[in-house]
mmCIF file of C-alpha atoms in Angstrom:
data_model
loop_
_atom_site.group_PDB
_atom_site.id
_atom_site.type_symbol
_atom_site.label_atom_id
_atom_site.label_comp_id
_atom_site.label_asym_id
_atom_site.label_seq_id
_atom_site.Cartn_x
_atom_site.Cartn_y
_atom_site.Cartn_z
ATOM 1 C CA MET A 1 -26.746 -64.689 84.030
ATOM 2 C CA SER A 2 -23.455 -63.981 86.365
ATOM 3 C CA THR A 3 -24.139 -66.957 88.620
ATOM 4 C CA GLY A 4 -24.412 -68.976 85.241
ATOM 5 C CA CYS A 5 -21.032 -68.040 83.831
ATOM 6 C CA SER A 6 -18.913 -68.245 86.967
ATOM 7 C CA PRO A 7 -17.758 -72.220 86.979
ATOM 8 C CA ARG A 8 -15.817 -71.647 83.502
ATOM 9 C CA PRO A 9 -12.947 -69.581 84.925
ATOM 10 C CA ARG A 10 -12.652 -72.474 87.658
ATOM 11 C CA ARG A 11 -12.167 -74.882 85.323
ATOM 12 C CA ARG A 12 -9.749 -73.217 83.328
ATOM 13 C CA SER A 13 -7.711 -72.362 86.385
ATOM 14 C CA THR A 14 -7.821 -76.060 87.096
ATOM 15 C CA VAL A 15 -6.678 -77.307 83.972
ATOM 16 C CA LEU A 16 -3.557 -74.972 83.978
ATOM 17 C CA SER A 17 -2.842 -75.831 87.268
ATOM 18 C CA LEU A 18 -2.776 -79.665 85.987
ATOM 19 C CA ARG A 19 -0.524 -78.987 83.070
ATOM 20 C CA ARG A 20 1.498 -77.046 85.259
ATOM 21 C CA ALA A 21 2.113 -79.963 87.973
ATOM 22 C CA GLU A 22 2.616 -82.364 84.956
ATOM 23 C CA THR A 23 5.129 -79.845 83.253
ATOM 24 C CA ALA A 24 7.055 -80.032 86.714
ATOM 25 C CA ARG A 25 7.162 -83.294 87.039
ATOM 26 C CA GLY A 26 8.486 -83.680 83.232
ATOM 27 C CA ALA A 27 10.969 -81.296 84.064
ATOM 28 C CA GLY A 28 12.165 -83.866 86.951
ATOM 29 C CA ALA A 29 12.014 -84.892 90.564
ATOM 30 C CA PRO A 30 11.571 -81.955 93.279
ATOM 31 C CA THR A 31 14.558 -81.304 95.451
ATOM 32 C CA PRO A 32 14.415 -83.936 98.504
ATOM 33 C CA ALA A 33 13.915 -81.618 101.580
ATOM 34 C CA PRO A 34 16.791 -80.774 104.366
ATOM 35 C CA GLY A 35 15.695 -83.316 106.830
ATOM 36 C CA ARG A 36 14.852 -86.028 104.232
ATOM 37 C CA TRP A 37 19.055 -85.260 102.919
ATOM 38 C CA ARG A 38 20.124 -85.977 105.994
ATOM 39 C CA ARG A 39 18.358 -88.943 106.849
ATOM 40 C CA ARG A 40 19.715 -90.453 103.956
ATOM 41 C CA LEU A 41 23.058 -89.046 104.862
ATOM 42 C CA ALA A 42 22.754 -90.653 108.370
ATOM 43 C CA GLU A 43 21.649 -93.675 106.759
ATOM 44 C CA ASN A 44 24.866 -94.105 104.450
ATOM 45 C CA LEU A 45 27.083 -93.166 107.278
ATOM 46 C CA THR A 46 25.767 -95.674 109.494
ATOM 47 C CA ALA A 47 26.099 -98.520 106.727
ATOM 48 C CA TYR A 48 29.868 -97.393 105.697
ATOM 49 C CA GLY A 49 30.497 -97.289 109.466
ATOM 50 C CA LEU A 50 29.337 -100.908 109.714
ATOM 51 C CA LEU A 51 31.258 -102.032 106.431
ATOM 52 C CA CYS A 52 34.404 -100.325 107.711
ATOM 53 C CA ALA A 53 34.115 -102.227 110.947
ATOM 54 C CA ALA A 54 33.687 -105.659 109.067
ATOM 55 C CA LEU A 55 36.674 -104.782 106.674
ATOM 56 C CA LEU A 56 38.822 -103.730 109.735
ATOM 57 C CA CYS A 57 37.617 -107.290 111.537
ATOM 58 C CA PHE A 58 38.919 -108.964 108.170
ATOM 59 C CA ALA A 59 42.094 -107.138 107.970
ATOM 60 C CA LEU A 60 43.166 -108.051 111.134
ATOM 61 C CA PHE A 61 42.182 -111.323 111.989
ATOM 62 C CA SER A 62 42.634 -112.772 107.831
ATOM 63 C CA TRP A 63 44.010 -110.785 105.655
ATOM 64 C CA TRP A 64 47.074 -109.647 107.765
ATOM 65 C CA PRO A 65 48.046 -113.178 109.141
ATOM 66 C CA ILE A 66 47.988 -114.167 105.528
ATOM 67 C CA ILE A 67 50.241 -111.173 104.827
ATOM 68 C CA ARG A 68 52.415 -112.473 107.534
ATOM 69 C CA GLY A 69 52.648 -115.627 106.814
ATOM 70 C CA VAL A 70 53.868 -114.869 103.635
ATOM 71 C CA LEU A 71 56.989 -112.489 104.848
ATOM 72 C CA LEU A 72 57.509 -115.189 107.256
ATOM 73 C CA SER A 73 57.943 -117.864 104.634
ATOM 74 C CA PHE A 74 61.346 -115.839 103.452
ATOM 75 C CA GLN A 75 62.590 -115.408 106.989
ATOM 76 C CA GLN A 76 64.324 -116.981 109.704
ATOM 77 C CA VAL A 77 62.220 -116.613 112.452
ATOM 78 C CA ASP A 78 62.057 -118.608 116.061
ATOM 79 C CA PHE A 79 60.101 -115.859 118.034
ATOM 80 C CA VAL A 80 63.186 -115.627 120.301
ATOM 81 C CA ASN A 81 65.916 -113.570 118.122
ATOM 82 C CA GLU A 82 65.828 -111.025 115.883
ATOM 83 C CA PRO A 83 64.104 -112.297 112.439
ATOM 84 C CA THR A 84 66.490 -112.346 109.682
ATOM 85 C CA TRP A 85 65.550 -112.544 106.236
ATOM 86 C CA VAL A 86 67.287 -115.594 104.060
ATOM 87 C CA GLY A 87 65.037 -115.637 100.631
ATOM 88 C CA PHE A 88 64.387 -118.515 99.158
ATOM 89 C CA ALA A 89 66.185 -120.905 101.591
ATOM 90 C CA ASN A 90 63.355 -121.897 103.522
ATOM 91 C CA PHE A 91 62.120 -123.661 100.467
ATOM 92 C CA GLU A 92 65.141 -125.187 99.502
ATOM 93 C CA ARG A 93 65.676 -126.750 102.997
ATOM 94 C CA LEU A 94 61.444 -127.910 102.577
ATOM 95 C CA PHE A 95 62.311 -129.605 99.086
ATOM 96 C CA ALA A 96 65.292 -131.590 100.356
ATOM 97 C CA ASP A 97 63.427 -132.901 103.321
ATOM 98 C CA PRO A 98 62.357 -136.487 102.338
ATOM 99 C CA LEU A 99 59.304 -136.050 104.796
ATOM 100 C CA PHE A 100 57.977 -133.422 102.883
ATOM 101 C CA GLY A 101 57.398 -135.214 99.834
ATOM 102 C CA ILE A 102 56.085 -138.287 102.139
ATOM 103 C CA ALA A 103 53.557 -136.021 103.528
ATOM 104 C CA TRP A 104 52.061 -134.738 100.121
ATOM 105 C CA ARG A 105 51.758 -138.438 99.293
ATOM 106 C CA ASN A 106 49.514 -138.939 102.451
ATOM 107 C CA THR A 107 47.358 -136.283 101.978
ATOM 108 C CA LEU A 108 46.905 -136.574 98.461
ATOM 109 C CA LEU A 109 45.995 -140.078 99.376
ATOM 110 C CA PHE A 110 44.077 -139.384 101.839
ATOM 111 C CA THR A 111 42.299 -136.690 99.630
ATOM 112 C CA GLY A 112 41.477 -139.490 97.300
ATOM 113 C CA LEU A 113 39.927 -141.974 99.689
ATOM 114 C CA ALA A 114 37.942 -139.442 101.795
ATOM 115 C CA LEU A 115 36.297 -138.186 98.237
ATOM 116 C CA LEU A 116 35.431 -142.104 97.558
ATOM 117 C CA LEU A 117 33.857 -142.242 100.879
ATOM 118 C CA GLY A 118 32.988 -138.860 102.336
ATOM 119 C CA PHE A 119 31.279 -137.686 98.808
ATOM 120 C CA VAL A 120 29.425 -140.720 97.706
ATOM 121 C CA VAL A 121 28.253 -142.205 101.422
ATOM 122 C CA PRO A 122 26.395 -138.411 102.398
ATOM 123 C CA PHE A 123 24.780 -138.138 99.016
ATOM 124 C CA LEU A 124 23.304 -141.741 99.290
ATOM 125 C CA THR A 125 22.340 -141.137 102.652
ATOM 126 C CA ALA A 126 20.312 -137.799 101.415
ATOM 127 C CA VAL A 127 18.398 -139.646 99.102
ATOM 128 C CA VAL A 128 17.279 -142.401 101.256
ATOM 129 C CA LEU A 129 16.276 -139.871 104.378
ATOM 130 C CA ASN A 130 15.040 -138.015 101.445
ATOM 131 C CA GLU A 131 12.474 -141.739 100.554
ATOM 132 C CA MET A 132 11.766 -141.684 104.002
ATOM 133 C CA ARG A 133 8.034 -141.070 104.910
ATOM 134 C CA HIS A 134 8.140 -141.578 108.721
ATOM 135 C CA ALA A 135 10.670 -140.311 111.481
ATOM 136 C CA ARG A 136 12.847 -138.525 109.246
ATOM 137 C CA ALA A 137 13.007 -135.634 111.387
ATOM 138 C CA TYR A 138 14.912 -138.025 114.390
ATOM 139 C CA PHE A 139 17.530 -139.534 111.890
ATOM 140 C CA ARG A 140 18.581 -135.967 110.302
ATOM 141 C CA LEU A 141 19.235 -135.793 114.131
ATOM 142 C CA LEU A 142 20.869 -138.911 114.014
ATOM 143 C CA VAL A 143 23.104 -138.465 111.371
ATOM 144 C CA TYR A 144 23.937 -134.799 112.429
ATOM 145 C CA LEU A 145 25.044 -135.803 115.989
ATOM 146 C CA PRO A 146 28.645 -136.416 114.927
ATOM 147 C CA VAL A 147 29.258 -132.702 113.457
ATOM 148 C CA MET A 148 28.268 -131.703 117.551
ATOM 149 C CA LEU A 149 31.261 -133.597 119.146
ATOM 150 C CA PRO A 150 34.625 -131.737 119.195
ATOM 151 C CA PRO A 151 37.064 -133.390 116.735
ATOM 152 C CA VAL A 152 39.553 -134.137 119.650
ATOM 153 C CA VAL A 153 36.358 -136.140 121.191
ATOM 154 C CA THR A 154 35.565 -138.073 118.240
ATOM 155 C CA SER A 155 39.428 -138.955 117.315
ATOM 156 C CA LEU A 156 39.758 -140.373 120.662
ATOM 157 C CA LEU A 157 36.289 -142.172 120.899
ATOM 158 C CA TRP A 158 37.035 -144.053 117.663
ATOM 159 C CA LYS A 159 40.967 -144.633 118.839
ATOM 160 C CA TRP A 160 39.504 -146.734 121.685
ATOM 161 C CA PHE A 161 37.252 -148.583 119.010
ATOM 162 C CA TYR A 162 40.476 -149.523 116.989
ATOM 163 C CA ASN A 163 42.444 -150.696 120.191
ATOM 164 C CA PRO A 164 43.665 -153.845 118.989
ATOM 165 C CA GLY A 165 43.152 -155.356 122.693
ATOM 166 C CA PRO A 166 39.501 -154.378 123.979
ATOM 167 C CA GLY A 167 38.818 -152.558 120.783
ATOM 168 C CA LEU A 168 35.010 -152.589 119.478
ATOM 169 C CA PHE A 169 35.815 -153.582 116.146
ATOM 170 C CA ASN A 170 38.004 -156.265 116.880
ATOM 171 C CA ASP A 171 35.760 -157.555 119.629
ATOM 172 C CA GLY A 172 33.296 -157.857 116.562
ATOM 173 C CA LEU A 173 35.991 -159.676 114.284
ATOM 174 C CA ARG A 174 36.415 -162.306 117.474
ATOM 175 C CA ALA A 175 32.851 -162.830 117.730
ATOM 176 C CA VAL A 176 32.249 -163.887 113.702
ATOM 177 C CA GLY A 177 35.711 -165.685 114.146
ATOM 178 C CA ALA A 178 37.902 -163.450 111.848
ATOM 179 C CA PRO A 179 41.501 -162.748 113.221
ATOM 180 C CA PRO A 180 41.510 -159.243 114.977
ATOM 181 C CA LEU A 181 43.365 -155.998 112.754
ATOM 182 C CA ASN A 182 46.298 -153.462 113.551
ATOM 183 C CA TRP A 183 44.195 -150.658 112.860
ATOM 184 C CA LEU A 184 46.029 -147.892 113.636
ATOM 185 C CA ASP A 185 49.281 -150.057 114.020
ATOM 186 C CA SER A 186 49.819 -151.160 110.702
ATOM 187 C CA GLY A 187 50.432 -149.039 107.176
ATOM 188 C CA ASP A 188 48.085 -151.113 105.549
ATOM 189 C CA THR A 189 44.982 -149.870 107.534
ATOM 190 C CA ALA A 190 46.051 -146.794 109.030
ATOM 191 C CA MET A 191 45.028 -144.882 106.333
ATOM 192 C CA ILE A 192 41.972 -145.872 105.798
ATOM 193 C CA SER A 193 41.041 -146.143 109.190
ATOM 194 C CA LEU A 194 41.265 -142.166 109.330
ATOM 195 C CA VAL A 195 39.565 -141.756 106.463
ATOM 196 C CA ILE A 196 36.474 -143.544 108.186
ATOM 197 C CA VAL A 197 36.648 -141.872 111.449
ATOM 198 C CA SER A 198 36.910 -138.423 109.298
ATOM 199 C CA THR A 199 33.868 -139.217 106.645
ATOM 200 C CA TRP A 200 31.613 -140.387 109.884
ATOM 201 C CA ALA A 201 32.584 -136.831 112.126
ATOM 202 C CA ASN A 202 31.825 -134.767 108.992
ATOM 203 C CA MET A 203 29.093 -136.126 106.757
ATOM 204 C CA GLY A 204 26.566 -134.520 108.851
ATOM 205 C CA SER A 205 26.503 -131.193 107.583
ATOM 206 C CA ALA A 206 26.776 -132.453 104.046
ATOM 207 C CA THR A 207 24.194 -135.023 104.245
ATOM 208 C CA LEU A 208 21.809 -131.964 105.111
ATOM 209 C CA ILE A 209 22.849 -129.620 102.542
ATOM 210 C CA TYR A 210 22.330 -132.419 99.720
ATOM 211 C CA LEU A 211 18.510 -133.241 101.138
ATOM 212 C CA ALA A 212 18.042 -129.525 100.961
ATOM 213 C CA ALA A 213 18.573 -129.584 97.151
ATOM 214 C CA LEU A 214 16.736 -132.742 96.456
ATOM 215 C CA GLN A 215 13.424 -131.422 98.321
ATOM 216 C CA THR A 216 13.623 -128.594 95.725
ATOM 217 C CA ILE A 217 13.586 -131.310 92.470
ATOM 218 C CA PRO A 218 10.144 -131.183 91.275
ATOM 219 C CA GLY A 219 8.292 -134.242 91.815
ATOM 220 C CA GLU A 220 6.882 -134.412 88.062
ATOM 221 C CA LEU A 221 10.111 -135.274 86.771
ATOM 222 C CA TYR A 222 10.012 -138.594 88.860
ATOM 223 C CA GLU A 223 6.400 -139.217 88.246
ATOM 224 C CA ALA A 224 7.395 -138.690 84.150
ATOM 225 C CA ALA A 225 10.204 -140.877 84.617
ATOM 226 C CA GLU A 226 8.360 -143.677 86.223
ATOM 227 C CA LEU A 227 5.678 -143.546 83.257
ATOM 228 C CA ASP A 228 8.828 -144.005 80.886
ATOM 229 C CA GLY A 229 9.801 -147.119 82.796
ATOM 230 C CA ALA A 230 12.952 -145.893 84.523
ATOM 231 C CA SER A 231 14.149 -147.762 87.232
ATOM 232 C CA MET A 232 15.354 -146.462 90.620
ATOM 233 C CA TRP A 233 18.668 -146.131 89.484
ATOM 234 C CA LYS A 234 18.162 -144.390 86.350
ATOM 235 C CA ARG A 235 16.086 -142.012 88.357
ATOM 236 C CA LEU A 236 18.775 -141.459 90.624
ATOM 237 C CA TRP A 237 21.218 -141.023 87.434
ATOM 238 C CA HIS A 238 18.992 -138.911 85.028
ATOM 239 C CA VAL A 239 16.803 -136.856 87.325
ATOM 240 C CA THR A 240 18.771 -136.492 90.846
ATOM 241 C CA VAL A 241 22.503 -135.956 89.770
ATOM 242 C CA PRO A 242 21.986 -133.723 87.134
ATOM 243 C CA GLN A 243 19.459 -131.613 89.158
ATOM 244 C CA THR A 244 21.807 -131.253 92.223
ATOM 245 C CA ARG A 245 25.070 -131.004 90.201
ATOM 246 C CA PHE A 246 25.480 -127.458 91.085
ATOM 247 C CA VAL A 247 25.355 -128.317 95.141
ATOM 248 C CA LEU A 248 27.578 -131.517 93.974
ATOM 249 C CA LEU A 249 30.153 -129.170 92.512
ATOM 250 C CA VAL A 250 30.735 -126.730 95.348
ATOM 251 C CA LEU A 251 30.588 -129.461 97.774
ATOM 252 C CA MET A 252 33.431 -131.465 96.337
ATOM 253 C CA LEU A 253 35.569 -128.391 96.186
ATOM 254 C CA MET A 254 34.733 -127.864 99.632
ATOM 255 C CA GLN A 255 35.563 -131.111 100.470
ATOM 256 C CA VAL A 256 38.867 -131.213 98.489
ATOM 257 C CA ILE A 257 40.500 -128.137 100.588
ATOM 258 C CA ALA A 258 39.051 -129.987 103.862
ATOM 259 C CA THR A 259 40.417 -132.896 103.359
ATOM 260 C CA MET A 260 44.138 -131.205 101.894
ATOM 261 C CA GLN A 261 43.967 -129.735 105.601
ATOM 262 C CA VAL A 262 43.453 -133.117 108.010
ATOM 263 C CA PHE A 263 45.237 -132.535 110.723
ATOM 264 C CA THR A 264 43.392 -133.473 114.033
ATOM 265 C CA GLU A 265 42.749 -137.085 112.852
ATOM 266 C CA PRO A 266 46.022 -138.283 112.614
ATOM 267 C CA TYR A 267 47.499 -136.142 115.088
ATOM 268 C CA VAL A 268 45.113 -137.271 118.019
ATOM 269 C CA MET A 269 45.329 -141.099 116.781
ATOM 270 C CA THR A 270 48.663 -141.869 115.157
ATOM 271 C CA GLY A 271 51.117 -138.596 115.321
ATOM 272 C CA GLY A 272 51.820 -139.435 111.651
ATOM 273 C CA GLY A 273 52.700 -143.224 112.395
ATOM 274 C CA PRO A 274 53.147 -145.746 111.921
ATOM 275 C CA GLU A 275 56.082 -144.909 109.695
ATOM 276 C CA ASP A 276 55.256 -142.025 108.688
ATOM 277 C CA SER A 277 52.568 -143.788 106.391
ATOM 278 C CA THR A 278 49.683 -141.015 108.092
ATOM 279 C CA LEU A 279 52.034 -137.903 108.194
ATOM 280 C CA THR A 280 50.240 -135.230 106.189
ATOM 281 C CA VAL A 281 51.340 -131.795 105.081
ATOM 282 C CA LEU A 282 49.752 -130.168 108.893
ATOM 283 C CA LEU A 283 51.229 -132.742 110.719
ATOM 284 C CA LEU A 284 54.293 -131.635 109.473
ATOM 285 C CA LEU A 285 53.671 -128.280 109.497
ATOM 286 C CA TYR A 286 52.895 -128.389 113.115
ATOM 287 C CA ARG A 287 56.510 -130.545 113.648
ATOM 288 C CA TYR A 288 58.306 -127.726 111.884
ATOM 289 C CA ALA A 289 56.712 -125.194 113.926
ATOM 290 C CA PHE A 290 56.273 -126.274 117.338
ATOM 291 C CA VAL A 291 59.060 -129.086 117.538
ATOM 292 C CA TYR A 292 61.696 -127.522 115.347
ATOM 293 C CA ASN A 293 60.829 -124.556 116.778
ATOM 294 C CA ASP A 294 61.593 -123.383 112.814
ATOM 295 C CA PHE A 295 58.457 -120.701 112.129
ATOM 296 C CA GLY A 296 60.063 -119.754 108.625
ATOM 297 C CA THR A 297 59.772 -123.241 107.439
ATOM 298 C CA ALA A 298 56.879 -124.006 108.266
ATOM 299 C CA SER A 299 55.541 -120.634 106.859
ATOM 300 C CA ALA A 300 56.834 -121.750 103.881
ATOM 301 C CA MET A 301 54.865 -124.937 103.654
ATOM 302 C CA SER A 302 52.041 -123.122 104.669
ATOM 303 C CA LEU A 303 52.397 -120.588 101.522
ATOM 304 C CA LEU A 304 52.942 -123.639 99.101
ATOM 305 C CA LEU A 305 49.613 -125.478 100.809
ATOM 306 C CA PHE A 306 47.792 -122.156 99.762
ATOM 307 C CA VAL A 307 49.157 -121.967 96.683
ATOM 308 C CA VAL A 308 48.390 -125.570 95.713
ATOM 309 C CA LEU A 309 44.608 -125.131 97.129
ATOM 310 C CA GLY A 310 44.133 -121.720 95.227
ATOM 311 C CA VAL A 311 45.472 -123.434 91.644
ATOM 312 C CA PHE A 312 43.652 -126.398 91.846
ATOM 313 C CA SER A 313 40.399 -123.930 93.318
ATOM 314 C CA ALA A 314 40.702 -122.072 89.885
ATOM 315 C CA CYS A 315 41.646 -124.553 87.865
ATOM 316 C CA TYR A 316 38.594 -126.271 89.119
ATOM 317 C CA VAL A 317 35.886 -123.437 89.037
ATOM 318 C CA ARG A 318 37.106 -122.972 85.450
ATOM 319 C CA LEU A 319 36.490 -126.383 84.339
ATOM 320 C CA THR A 320 32.803 -126.449 85.889
ATOM 321 C CA LYS A 321 31.754 -123.142 84.918
ATOM 322 C CA GLY A 322 30.087 -124.101 81.745
ATOM 323 C CA ARG A 323 28.758 -127.391 83.018
ATOM 324 C CA SER A 324 27.443 -126.043 86.360
#
C-alpha cells in the first residue's frame, strides 16, 4: 500500500515548482550575473571608444576646417602677419570684382552642360550594358577604366587630343576634309571641350551605379510591357525610369555638387582662358589664395559656395521628397 501511494506527493512538488518558476518569469527577468554585466560594460565601452575615435577624426579633419574657414572669411589673412578682423570687407571685395560674376556664370554653364552630357550618357550606357548578353564584364571594365586614371593625367591626355596642330581630333577632321578647330583656344568651344573631358573621366562610377539599379528591376514588368505592345523607348520611359527614379535623383544631386566645384580641368587645360571663358569659382578661389596671397577673400568665396550648395541641396531634397 505504501509503495502505491508514494508518487502523488512527488507530482504535487513538481507542479508547485513549475508554478513558482512561471511566477518568477512573470515577475521579471532574473538579474544578470556579475560576469555577464562586466562583459556588457566592456563591449559598450569598446563601442563608444571606437565611436569617439571616429568623431575625433571628423572633428579634426572635417568640422574644424569648416569652422576655421568661416572665421578666416571675416579676417585679413596672409599667414605671414597677424590676422586682423575686417568684418564683411572680404565679401565686399568679392562683389566688386568683375571676375566674381564671370566665374559664377561659367560655373553654372559648366554645370548645365555637364548635366546634359554627364547625366544622360552614363544612364544610356548602363541601359546598353544591361541588355548585353556576352562580354558584359569586359565592357564594364572598359567603361570604368577612365575613373582609375589620375585627373591630372586625364587632363593632360585630352589636352594633347585637343592640340590644334598634331592633335588627334584635328587629325580626324583633316582626314574627312573638315577644317581643324581651336578646341581650347576659342571661347566658343573651350567650355564644351572641358565638359566632354569631365564626362569621359567620371562616367564610369555613375554607369556602374545605374547598372546595379537596373538589375534590381523585376523582369515581369518588361514582359508585361512587351505583351501590351510597348516599344523599346516606351519601356525605357514607363518602366526603367520610374523604377530607378530614386537613384537618378540622388546621382543628379551629387553631380550638381561635384560639377559646381570643378577645378582640375580648367586649371590644367586652359588656366581659365581664353579671355576668362573657362574661369570657374574654384579657379578664382585658387587665384585669390595662392596668386594674390589673400586667404581671407578666398575663404569668403568658399563660404559663399558652401552656402549656395547647401541651399540648393535643401531645396532639392524638399522638392523631390514626395516623388522619391
